[in-house]
Amino acid sequence: MMEMDKLVSLCRRRGFLFQSSEIYGGLNGFWDYGPLGVELKRNVREAWWRDMVTGHNDLATLPGAPESFEMTGLDCTIIMHPQVWKCSGHYDLFHDQMVDCRESKRRYRYDQVRGRWVEAKGDRIFVATVAETADEQDDVQRRALKYFNLRAKDAGELAWDGDFHALPQVPDLSRVLGPEATQLGTLTEPREFNLMFKTFVGALGGEESAAFLRPETAQGIFVNFKNVLDSSRVRIPFGIAQIGKSFRNEITPRNFTFRSREFEQMEIEFFCHPGQSNQWYQFWRDRRLAWYTHLGLAGERLRLREHAPAELSHYSTGTADIEYAFPFLPPGDYGELEGIAHRGDFDLRSHMEGKLDPRTCPLELEKDADGKPRWRGSGKDLTYRDDQSGERYIPHVIEPSAGADRATLAFLCEAYSEDEAPDEHGAPQKRVVLKLHPRLAPIKAAVFPLVKKDGMPEIAQDVYLSLKAHFSVFYDEKGAVGRRYRRQDEAGTPFCITVDGQTLADRTVTIRDRDSLRQWRVRVDDCVSELTKLLNPGAARV
Ligand code: GAP
């Protein structure tokens, strides 16, 4: 399996991802996309928007769908009226449990601290760690040795008991050596921590002007439901899509971009008749899984996990996660790429009547100690009237909610491979190659003159210009051609086009396929049509 640090180093070296504000030491949980990364992530977003929204055929009934449906989009603000988050439940419920270390003054997410029991010198302690999976054992061993005042050569005196497990499974925190502590029992009992970033709107800065950076894009869609209905003549069933930044003050951001504090979501709220909502849930679950498969996440590292009934909210009849076995996770563990949730009418009713209590069934308004609504809704009518049947109802919602950064990271992990390719003398050389789907590749083709003389650069530049009008292409004439191929392999460029001695005689160029290394000749004038064919192999979009 690919080691994560190889991918991290490639991402940095080739300009896919950098730490945010790196020259000042970086800021934990924030990442910048470099010149290649920005193109890759844009392609992920554009593939999603094209496949889900602009390319959607409103007239056809897709396989597995109960009927045809419309798709439309929105782009809402990051800061919204604070009441939105009270009615959505984020103000009261969007918490993680954290523990503080009284010695190191560090704060950790309770469920993300792991560790192992160890016994030495008649004492048994739980050594906790937040190190990445590959470094966990080294970290706990080093700290256990220090705690028991043993040297590295005495590591055999440490009797490890059981495998790594998470801190919530440890009943007594007084036996725990915190991740950066030297003494036992320095971790506090778990406490709740709201993940929303708070800010202030306007110059006054008091509690009345407090607002939040959105922790999800979904709520912008719910509060605009009526606007979209009234302005665009859509009829149920239909979906509203949105791509945008979301912010969560994660207690322990980790695993590269997987858990960041600023990230991008790609969300759909699909509004349907309650009687059809289960069929639509199945449809979206299968369709979203097929989208990842189509773009290259084929194989056993991708899976769909249905939540068990006990994990579901009372109002939801189904939730499934699309998960990927990221290489930084312990073997057998999967990380969430996307959740597909049946949300019933919880959101629209909460924004209409006031915050509902998600523990009730059927859903009831949440009340305060005086029996008044805990958080008032907008009072606006968010029901839908079917103009053909005359029926009025609150639509049910199916929500496929994906992360653009997690998808980008999964595509990078899946694409990374090492193999051998012949150099210019035909000798096999190790190479690193990103086997990205051509739709996602930052550069679609690179154009090279074999040497920088004999008129080759001029022809290569003409080819480059003719392609540039249609695709993202790159021109390179510097250094040995083998090295230029290697650089494009690392960037994930699916095709390289080379102008050589034969071009001068017959106006043909070679095209080299990144994955198979096959090379063939095409006429200079056919480069655009050949590349169009190669990049759109006619595979059905999902
Ligand atoms: N509206 C539903 C919602 O926001 P979620 O499961 O909390 O659901 C949806 O988030 C997706 O957003 C996740 O599947 C993941 O891809 C992405 N996501 C959530 N938190 C993230 C984080 N801290 N860093 C990167 N991506 C994140």
GROMACS .gro file of C-alpha atoms in nm, residues 104-306:
model
  203
  104SER     CA    1   0.073   2.054   2.846
  105LYS     CA    2  -0.228   2.290   2.811
  106ARG     CA    3  -0.317   2.109   2.486
  107ARG     CA    4  -0.672   2.024   2.383
  108TYR     CA    5  -0.773   1.702   2.204
  109ARG     CA    6  -1.084   1.554   2.050
  110TYR     CA    7  -1.185   1.284   2.297
  111ASP     CA    8  -1.256   1.015   2.037
  112GLN     CA    9  -0.937   1.086   1.841
  113VAL     CA   10  -0.694   1.016   2.122
  114ARG     CA   11  -0.577   0.656   2.103
  115GLY     CA   12  -0.336   0.455   2.309
  116ARG     CA   13  -0.222   0.125   2.456
  117TRP     CA   14  -0.203  -0.028   2.800
  118VAL     CA   15   0.147  -0.113   2.919
  119GLU     CA   16   0.288  -0.260   3.238
  120ALA     CA   17   0.638  -0.216   3.383
  121LYS     CA   18   0.793  -0.205   3.730
  122GLY     CA   19   0.462  -0.325   3.878
  123ASP     CA   20   0.262  -0.032   3.740
  124ARG     CA   21  -0.001  -0.043   3.461
  125ILE     CA   22  -0.076   0.274   3.261
  126PHE     CA   23  -0.254   0.377   2.939
  127VAL     CA   24  -0.012   0.567   2.711
  128ALA     CA   25  -0.217   0.801   2.491
  129THR     CA   26  -0.111   0.937   2.153
  130VAL     CA   27  -0.237   1.153   1.869
  131ALA     CA   28   0.042   1.044   1.631
  132GLU     CA   29  -0.048   0.925   1.280
  133THR     CA   30  -0.118   0.550   1.263
  134ALA     CA   31   0.224   0.461   1.121
  135ASP     CA   32   0.404   0.641   1.407
  136GLU     CA   33   0.175   0.543   1.697
  137GLN     CA   34   0.383   0.254   1.834
  138ASP     CA   35   0.712   0.449   1.819
  139ASP     CA   36   0.546   0.739   2.000
  140VAL     CA   37   0.392   0.535   2.285
  141GLN     CA   38   0.709   0.326   2.328
  142ARG     CA   39   0.934   0.634   2.352
  143ARG     CA   40   0.707   0.794   2.609
  144ALA     CA   41   0.650   0.476   2.810
  145LEU     CA   42   1.028   0.429   2.836
  146LYS     CA   43   1.064   0.785   2.958
  147TYR     CA   44   0.780   0.751   3.208
  148PHE     CA   45   0.923   0.429   3.358
  149ASN     CA   46   1.275   0.572   3.345
  150LEU     CA   47   1.400   0.295   3.117
  151ARG     CA   48   1.655   0.307   2.835
  152ALA     CA   49   1.579   0.209   2.475
  153LYS     CA   50   1.774  -0.116   2.521
  154ASP     CA   51   1.534  -0.208   2.806
  155ALA     CA   52   1.225  -0.191   2.583
  156GLY     CA   53   1.172  -0.563   2.652
  157GLU     CA   54   1.068  -0.472   3.010
  158LEU     CA   55   0.754  -0.303   2.874
  159ALA     CA   56   0.468  -0.554   2.873
  160TRP     CA   57   0.212  -0.424   2.621
  161ASP     CA   58  -0.144  -0.532   2.694
  162GLY     CA   59  -0.389  -0.544   2.403
  163ASP     CA   60  -0.395  -0.338   2.084
  164PHE     CA   61  -0.442   0.036   2.031
  165HIS     CA   62  -0.786   0.166   2.116
  166ALA     CA   63  -0.961   0.499   2.160
  167LEU     CA   64  -0.967   0.699   2.486
  168PRO     CA   65  -1.350   0.673   2.538
  169GLN     CA   66  -1.291   0.301   2.606
  170VAL     CA   67  -1.071   0.384   2.907
  171PRO     CA   68  -1.295   0.407   3.217
  172ASP     CA   69  -1.046   0.578   3.450
  173LEU     CA   70  -0.856   0.881   3.315
  174SER     CA   71  -0.630   0.885   3.625
  175ARG     CA   72  -0.431   0.596   3.469
  176VAL     CA   73  -0.376   0.781   3.141
  177LEU     CA   74  -0.048   0.939   3.033
  178GLY     CA   75  -0.171   1.226   2.807
  179PRO     CA   76  -0.028   1.259   2.453
  180GLU     CA   77   0.217   1.535   2.553
  181ALA     CA   78   0.228   1.479   2.930
  182THR     CA   79   0.500   1.336   3.152
  183GLN     CA   80   0.267   1.255   3.447
  184LEU     CA   81  -0.047   1.045   3.483
  185GLY     CA   82  -0.400   1.178   3.518
  186THR     CA   83  -0.355   1.522   3.361
  187LEU     CA   84  -0.648   1.489   3.117
  188THR     CA   85  -0.979   1.649   3.219
  189GLU     CA   86  -1.312   1.469   3.189
  190PRO     CA   87  -1.460   1.518   2.837
  191ARG     CA   88  -1.650   1.841   2.776
  192GLU     CA   89  -1.857   1.970   2.484
  193PHE     CA   90  -1.711   2.218   2.238
  194ASN     CA   91  -1.916   2.392   1.965
  195LEU     CA   92  -1.744   2.365   1.629
  196MET     CA   93  -1.882   2.683   1.474
  197PHE     CA   94  -1.644   2.976   1.421
  198LYS     CA   95  -1.791   3.290   1.574
  199THR     CA   96  -1.747   3.639   1.433
  200PHE     CA   97  -1.908   3.983   1.469
  201VAL     CA   98  -2.096   4.172   1.203
  202GLY     CA   99  -2.056   4.552   1.203
  203ALA     CA  100  -1.852   4.781   1.423
  204LEU     CA  101  -2.020   4.727   1.761
  205GLY     CA  102  -1.895   4.377   1.837
  206GLY     CA  103  -2.148   4.287   2.113
  207GLU     CA  104  -2.336   3.957   2.149
  208GLU     CA  105  -2.628   4.102   1.943
  209SER     CA  106  -2.398   4.127   1.642
  210ALA     CA  107  -2.248   3.777   1.683
  211ALA     CA  108  -2.267   3.559   1.374
  212PHE     CA  109  -2.114   3.230   1.258
  213LEU     CA  110  -1.917   3.110   0.959
  214ARG     CA  111  -2.137   2.840   0.807
  215PRO     CA  112  -2.041   2.486   0.911
  216GLU     CA  113  -2.227   2.345   0.607
  217THR     CA  114  -2.362   2.483   0.281
  218ALA     CA  115  -2.692   2.295   0.317
  219GLN     CA  116  -2.876   2.556   0.526
  220GLY     CA  117  -2.835   2.822   0.254
  221ILE     CA  118  -3.036   2.592   0.031
  222PHE     CA  119  -3.318   2.532   0.283
  223VAL     CA  120  -3.367   2.900   0.358
  224ASN     CA  121  -3.381   2.977  -0.017
  225PHE     CA  122  -3.623   2.694  -0.097
  226LYS     CA  123  -3.915   2.934  -0.145
  227ASN     CA  124  -3.707   3.181  -0.350
  228VAL     CA  125  -3.603   2.907  -0.590
  229LEU     CA  126  -3.959   2.774  -0.619
  230ASP     CA  127  -4.103   3.119  -0.686
  231SER     CA  128  -3.837   3.231  -0.931
  232SER     CA  129  -3.759   2.928  -1.145
  233ARG     CA  130  -4.081   2.734  -1.210
  234VAL     CA  131  -3.923   2.409  -1.088
  235ARG     CA  132  -4.166   2.140  -0.983
  236ILE     CA  133  -4.115   1.863  -0.732
  237PRO     CA  134  -3.913   1.641  -0.757
  238PHE     CA  135  -3.611   1.868  -0.798
  239GLY     CA  136  -3.269   1.925  -0.649
  240ILE     CA  137  -3.074   2.236  -0.554
  241ALA     CA  138  -2.696   2.208  -0.558
  242GLN     CA  139  -2.434   2.425  -0.400
  243ILE     CA  140  -2.055   2.422  -0.384
  244GLY     CA  141  -1.880   2.641  -0.131
  245LYS     CA  142  -1.655   2.686   0.167
  246SER     CA  143  -1.757   2.561   0.510
  247PHE     CA  144  -1.579   2.614   0.838
  248ARG     CA  145  -1.553   2.394   1.146
  249ASN     CA  146  -1.326   2.465   1.439
  250GLU     CA  147  -1.211   2.102   1.454
  251ILE     CA  148  -1.037   2.027   1.784
  252THR     CA  149  -0.771   1.809   1.628
  253PRO     CA  150  -0.744   1.867   1.254
  254ARG     CA  151  -0.535   1.588   1.106
  255ASN     CA  152  -0.455   1.354   0.822
  256PHE     CA  153  -0.351   1.615   0.567
  257THR     CA  154  -0.664   1.781   0.420
  258PHE     CA  155  -0.900   1.507   0.544
  259ARG     CA  156  -1.006   1.697   0.855
  260SER     CA  157  -0.949   2.069   0.798
  261ARG     CA  158  -1.095   2.376   0.961
  262GLU     CA  159  -1.175   2.543   0.628
  263PHE     CA  160  -1.293   2.313   0.349
  264GLU     CA  161  -1.527   2.296   0.057
  265GLN     CA  162  -1.853   2.106   0.036
  266MET     CA  163  -2.055   1.995  -0.267
  267GLU     CA  164  -2.412   1.946  -0.142
  268ILE     CA  165  -2.748   1.865  -0.299
  269GLU     CA  166  -3.081   1.904  -0.125
  270PHE     CA  167  -3.327   1.698  -0.323
  271PHE     CA  168  -3.693   1.782  -0.256
  272CYS     CA  169  -3.952   1.512  -0.319
  273HIS     CA  170  -4.298   1.386  -0.224
  274PRO     CA  171  -4.288   1.204   0.114
  275GLY     CA  172  -4.439   0.895  -0.049
  276GLN     CA  173  -4.145   0.866  -0.290
  277SER     CA  174  -3.864   0.963  -0.055
  278ASN     CA  175  -3.737   0.612   0.014
  279GLN     CA  176  -3.703   0.539  -0.356
  280TRP     CA  177  -3.519   0.867  -0.407
  281TYR     CA  178  -3.288   0.787  -0.116
  282GLN     CA  179  -3.189   0.458  -0.282
  283PHE     CA  180  -3.145   0.632  -0.614
  284TRP     CA  181  -2.910   0.902  -0.478
  285ARG     CA  182  -2.709   0.658  -0.270
  286ASP     CA  183  -2.635   0.440  -0.574
  287ARG     CA  184  -2.583   0.731  -0.811
  288ARG     CA  185  -2.332   0.905  -0.589
  289LEU     CA  186  -2.135   0.584  -0.540
  290ALA     CA  187  -2.126   0.536  -0.918
  291TRP     CA  188  -1.990   0.891  -0.959
  292TYR     CA  189  -1.675   0.811  -0.762
  293THR     CA  190  -1.631   0.479  -0.939
  294HIS     CA  191  -1.665   0.646  -1.277
  295LEU     CA  192  -1.388   0.892  -1.189
  296GLY     CA  193  -1.142   0.624  -1.088
  297LEU     CA  194  -1.213   0.518  -0.728
  298ALA     CA  195  -1.290   0.170  -0.843
  299GLY     CA  196  -1.197  -0.127  -0.631
  300GLU     CA  197  -1.212  -0.241  -0.273
  301ARG     CA  198  -1.082   0.082  -0.120
  302LEU     CA  199  -1.423   0.243  -0.189
  303ARG     CA  200  -1.734   0.122  -0.011
  304LEU     CA  201  -2.088   0.219   0.078
  305ARG     CA  202  -2.185   0.180   0.442
  306GLU     CA  203  -2.551   0.194   0.542
   0.00000   0.00000   0.00000
